[in-house]
CSV table of C-alpha atoms in Angstrom, one decimal:
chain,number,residue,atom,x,y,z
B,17,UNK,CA,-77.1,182.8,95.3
B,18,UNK,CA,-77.2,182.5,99.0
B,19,UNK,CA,-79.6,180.1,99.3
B,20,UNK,CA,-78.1,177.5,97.4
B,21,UNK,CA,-75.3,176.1,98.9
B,22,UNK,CA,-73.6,174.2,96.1
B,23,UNK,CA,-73.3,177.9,94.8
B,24,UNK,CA,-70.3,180.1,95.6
B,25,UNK,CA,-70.6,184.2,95.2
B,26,UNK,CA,-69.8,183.7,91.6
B,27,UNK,CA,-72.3,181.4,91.3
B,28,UNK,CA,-70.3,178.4,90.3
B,29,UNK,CA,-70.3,175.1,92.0
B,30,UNK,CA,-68.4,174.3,95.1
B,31,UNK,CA,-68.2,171.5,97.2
B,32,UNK,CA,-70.4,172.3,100.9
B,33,UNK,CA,-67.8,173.2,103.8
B,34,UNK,CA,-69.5,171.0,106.0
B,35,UNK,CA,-66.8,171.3,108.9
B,36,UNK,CA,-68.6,172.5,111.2
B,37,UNK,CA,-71.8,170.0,111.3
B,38,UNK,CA,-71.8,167.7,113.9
B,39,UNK,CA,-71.3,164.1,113.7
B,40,UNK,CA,-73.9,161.6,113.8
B,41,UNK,CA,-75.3,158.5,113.0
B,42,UNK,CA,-76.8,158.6,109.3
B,43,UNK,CA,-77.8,155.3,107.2
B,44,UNK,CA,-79.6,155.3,103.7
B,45,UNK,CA,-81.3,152.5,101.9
B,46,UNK,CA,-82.3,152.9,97.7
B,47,UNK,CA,-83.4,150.2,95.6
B,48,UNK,CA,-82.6,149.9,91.7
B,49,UNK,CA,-84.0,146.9,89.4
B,50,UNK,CA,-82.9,144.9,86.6
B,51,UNK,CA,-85.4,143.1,84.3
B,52,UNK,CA,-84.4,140.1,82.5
B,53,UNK,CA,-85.5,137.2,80.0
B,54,UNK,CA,-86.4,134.0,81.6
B,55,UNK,CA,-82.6,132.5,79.9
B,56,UNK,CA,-80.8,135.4,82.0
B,57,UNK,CA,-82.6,134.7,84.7
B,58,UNK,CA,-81.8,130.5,85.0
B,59,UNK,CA,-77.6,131.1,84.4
B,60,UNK,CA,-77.9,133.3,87.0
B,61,UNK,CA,-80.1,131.3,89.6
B,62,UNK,CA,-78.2,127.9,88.3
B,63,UNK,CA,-74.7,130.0,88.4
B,64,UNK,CA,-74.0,129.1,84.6
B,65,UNK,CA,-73.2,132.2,83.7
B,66,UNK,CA,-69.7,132.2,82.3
B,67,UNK,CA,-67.9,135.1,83.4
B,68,UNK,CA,-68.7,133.8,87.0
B,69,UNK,CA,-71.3,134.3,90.2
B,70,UNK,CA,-73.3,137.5,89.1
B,71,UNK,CA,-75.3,138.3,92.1
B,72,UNK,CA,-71.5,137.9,94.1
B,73,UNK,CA,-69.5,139.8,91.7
B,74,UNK,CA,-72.1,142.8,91.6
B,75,UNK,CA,-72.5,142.6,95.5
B,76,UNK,CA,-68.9,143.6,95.6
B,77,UNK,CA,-69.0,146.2,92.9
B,78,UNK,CA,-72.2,147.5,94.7
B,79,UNK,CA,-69.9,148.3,97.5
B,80,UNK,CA,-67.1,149.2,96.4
B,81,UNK,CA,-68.9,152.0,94.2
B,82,UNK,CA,-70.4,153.0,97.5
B,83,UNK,CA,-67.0,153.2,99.2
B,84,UNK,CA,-65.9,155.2,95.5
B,85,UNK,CA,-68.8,157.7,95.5
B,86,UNK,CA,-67.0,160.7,96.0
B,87,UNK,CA,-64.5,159.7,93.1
B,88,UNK,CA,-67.3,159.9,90.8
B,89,UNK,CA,-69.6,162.5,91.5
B,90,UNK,CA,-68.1,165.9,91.8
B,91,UNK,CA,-69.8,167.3,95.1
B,92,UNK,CA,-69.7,164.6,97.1
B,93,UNK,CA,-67.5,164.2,100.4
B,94,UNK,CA,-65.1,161.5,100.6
B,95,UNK,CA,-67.1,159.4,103.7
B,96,UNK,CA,-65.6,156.9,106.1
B,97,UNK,CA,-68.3,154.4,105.7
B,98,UNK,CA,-69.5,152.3,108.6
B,99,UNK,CA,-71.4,149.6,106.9
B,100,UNK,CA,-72.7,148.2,103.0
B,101,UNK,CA,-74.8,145.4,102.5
B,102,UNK,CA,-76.6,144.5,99.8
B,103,UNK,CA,-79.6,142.1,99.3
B,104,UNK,CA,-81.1,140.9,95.9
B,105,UNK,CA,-84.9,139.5,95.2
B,106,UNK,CA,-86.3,138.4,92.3
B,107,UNK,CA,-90.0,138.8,91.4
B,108,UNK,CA,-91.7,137.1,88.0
B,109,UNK,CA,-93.2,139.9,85.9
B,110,UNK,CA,-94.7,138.6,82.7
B,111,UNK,CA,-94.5,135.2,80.6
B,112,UNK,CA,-90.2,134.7,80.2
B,113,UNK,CA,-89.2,138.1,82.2
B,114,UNK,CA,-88.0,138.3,85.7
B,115,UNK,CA,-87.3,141.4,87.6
B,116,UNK,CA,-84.0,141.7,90.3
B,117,UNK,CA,-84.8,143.5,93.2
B,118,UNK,CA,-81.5,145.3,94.3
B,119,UNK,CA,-81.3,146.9,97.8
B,120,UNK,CA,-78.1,148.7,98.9
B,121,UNK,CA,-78.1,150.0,102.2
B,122,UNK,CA,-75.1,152.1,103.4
B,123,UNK,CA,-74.3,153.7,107.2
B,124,UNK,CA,-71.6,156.1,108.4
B,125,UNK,CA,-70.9,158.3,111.6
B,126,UNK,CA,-70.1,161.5,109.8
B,127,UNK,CA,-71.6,165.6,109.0
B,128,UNK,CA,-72.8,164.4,105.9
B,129,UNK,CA,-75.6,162.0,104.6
B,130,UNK,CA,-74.9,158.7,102.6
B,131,UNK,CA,-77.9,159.0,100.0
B,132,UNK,CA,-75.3,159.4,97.5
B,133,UNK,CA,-73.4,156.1,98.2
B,134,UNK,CA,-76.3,154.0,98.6
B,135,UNK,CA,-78.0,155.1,95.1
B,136,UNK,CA,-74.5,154.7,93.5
B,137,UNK,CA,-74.4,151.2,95.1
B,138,UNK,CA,-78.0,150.1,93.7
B,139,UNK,CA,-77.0,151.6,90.7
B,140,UNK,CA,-73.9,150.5,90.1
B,141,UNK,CA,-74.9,146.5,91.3
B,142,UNK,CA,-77.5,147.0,88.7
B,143,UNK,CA,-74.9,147.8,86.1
B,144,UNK,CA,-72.8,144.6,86.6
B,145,UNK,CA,-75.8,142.3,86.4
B,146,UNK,CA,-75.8,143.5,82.5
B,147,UNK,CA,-72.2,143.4,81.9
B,148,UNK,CA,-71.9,139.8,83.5
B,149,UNK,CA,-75.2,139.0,81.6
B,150,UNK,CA,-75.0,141.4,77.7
B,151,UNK,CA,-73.8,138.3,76.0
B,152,UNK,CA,-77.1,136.3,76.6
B,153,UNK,CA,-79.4,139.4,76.0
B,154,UNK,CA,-78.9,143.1,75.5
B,155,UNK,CA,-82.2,143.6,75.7
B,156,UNK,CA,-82.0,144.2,79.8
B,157,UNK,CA,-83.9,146.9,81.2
B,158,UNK,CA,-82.4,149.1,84.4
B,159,UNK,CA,-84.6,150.9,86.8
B,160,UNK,CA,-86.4,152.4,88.5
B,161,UNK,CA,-83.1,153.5,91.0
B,162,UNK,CA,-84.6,155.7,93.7
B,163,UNK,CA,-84.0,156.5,97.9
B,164,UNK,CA,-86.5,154.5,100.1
B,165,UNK,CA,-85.2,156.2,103.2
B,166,UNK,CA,-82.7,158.2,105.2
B,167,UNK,CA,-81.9,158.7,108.8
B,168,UNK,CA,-79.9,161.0,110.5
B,169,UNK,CA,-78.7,165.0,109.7
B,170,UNK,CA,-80.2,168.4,110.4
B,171,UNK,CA,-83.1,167.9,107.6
B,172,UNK,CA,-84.1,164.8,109.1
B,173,UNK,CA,-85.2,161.3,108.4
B,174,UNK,CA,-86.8,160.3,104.8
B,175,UNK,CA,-89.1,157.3,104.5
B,176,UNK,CA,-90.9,156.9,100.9
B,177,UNK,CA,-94.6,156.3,100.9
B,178,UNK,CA,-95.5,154.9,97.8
B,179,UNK,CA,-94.6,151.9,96.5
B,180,UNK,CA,-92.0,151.8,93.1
């Protein structure tokens, strides 16, 4: 089990002593969608939605999941973030259906990389667009969620070639 190092000598899961990495600059971008009926996709851009401003209340969620990362998945590192933006763009699809473009984009100075928070950010931002929105239509579809890029660490930067 040595070269896995979420392993221990047991073989059971453990959380990476990453102590002795040095610190450096490390950012990650992922992008996640949400596709919509054209009536989902007027209360939002018109802000008649009733339970409030969607794209504002799952901007905040987005970060704040990011920030919460480590709560949620069990090997991740509790991270002093730097930085968490979020942007949103919307695309028509097909006749009635529009698609929300979500990109979360998270940095830190740390020993470990932020892929995790910025996936759970697009993720999570995703998520609140259907609570805020079930009552109109349930029939909201979620994905694809995936890491464009990554900078910083000892395995390098990540940039994604093909287009999702």
């Amino acid at each position: 089990m040595a070269e896995f190092t979420h392993f221990n000598e047991e073989g059971r899961a453990k959380m990476v002593d990453v102590s002795d990495k040095p610190e450096t600059a490390r950012t990650a971008l992922a992008q996640s969608s949400i596709t919509v009926s054209e009536e989902i996709y007027q209360k939002i851009t018109n802000h008649e939605m009733k339970k409030g401003d969607v794209l504002a209340v799952a901007q905040v969620a987005a970060v704040m999941a990011a920030k919460k990362t480590w709560d949620i998945i069990p090997m991740c590192h509790p991270i002093p973030l730097t930085g968490v933006n979020v942007s949103f763009s919307w695309e028509p699809i097909q006749e009635n259906q529009y698609r929300l473009h979500i990109a979360a984009s998270v940095k830190t100075k740390g020993s470990t990389g932020v892929e995790m928070e910025a996936l759970t950010a697009a993720s999570v931002c995703a998520l609140t667009v259907y609570d805020m929105c079930k009552a109109v239509d349930k029939g909201m579809i979620i994905g694809p969620t995936y890491l464009v890029e990554k900078t910083g660490g000892k395995n390098g930067d990540f940039k994604r070639d093909e287009k999702i």
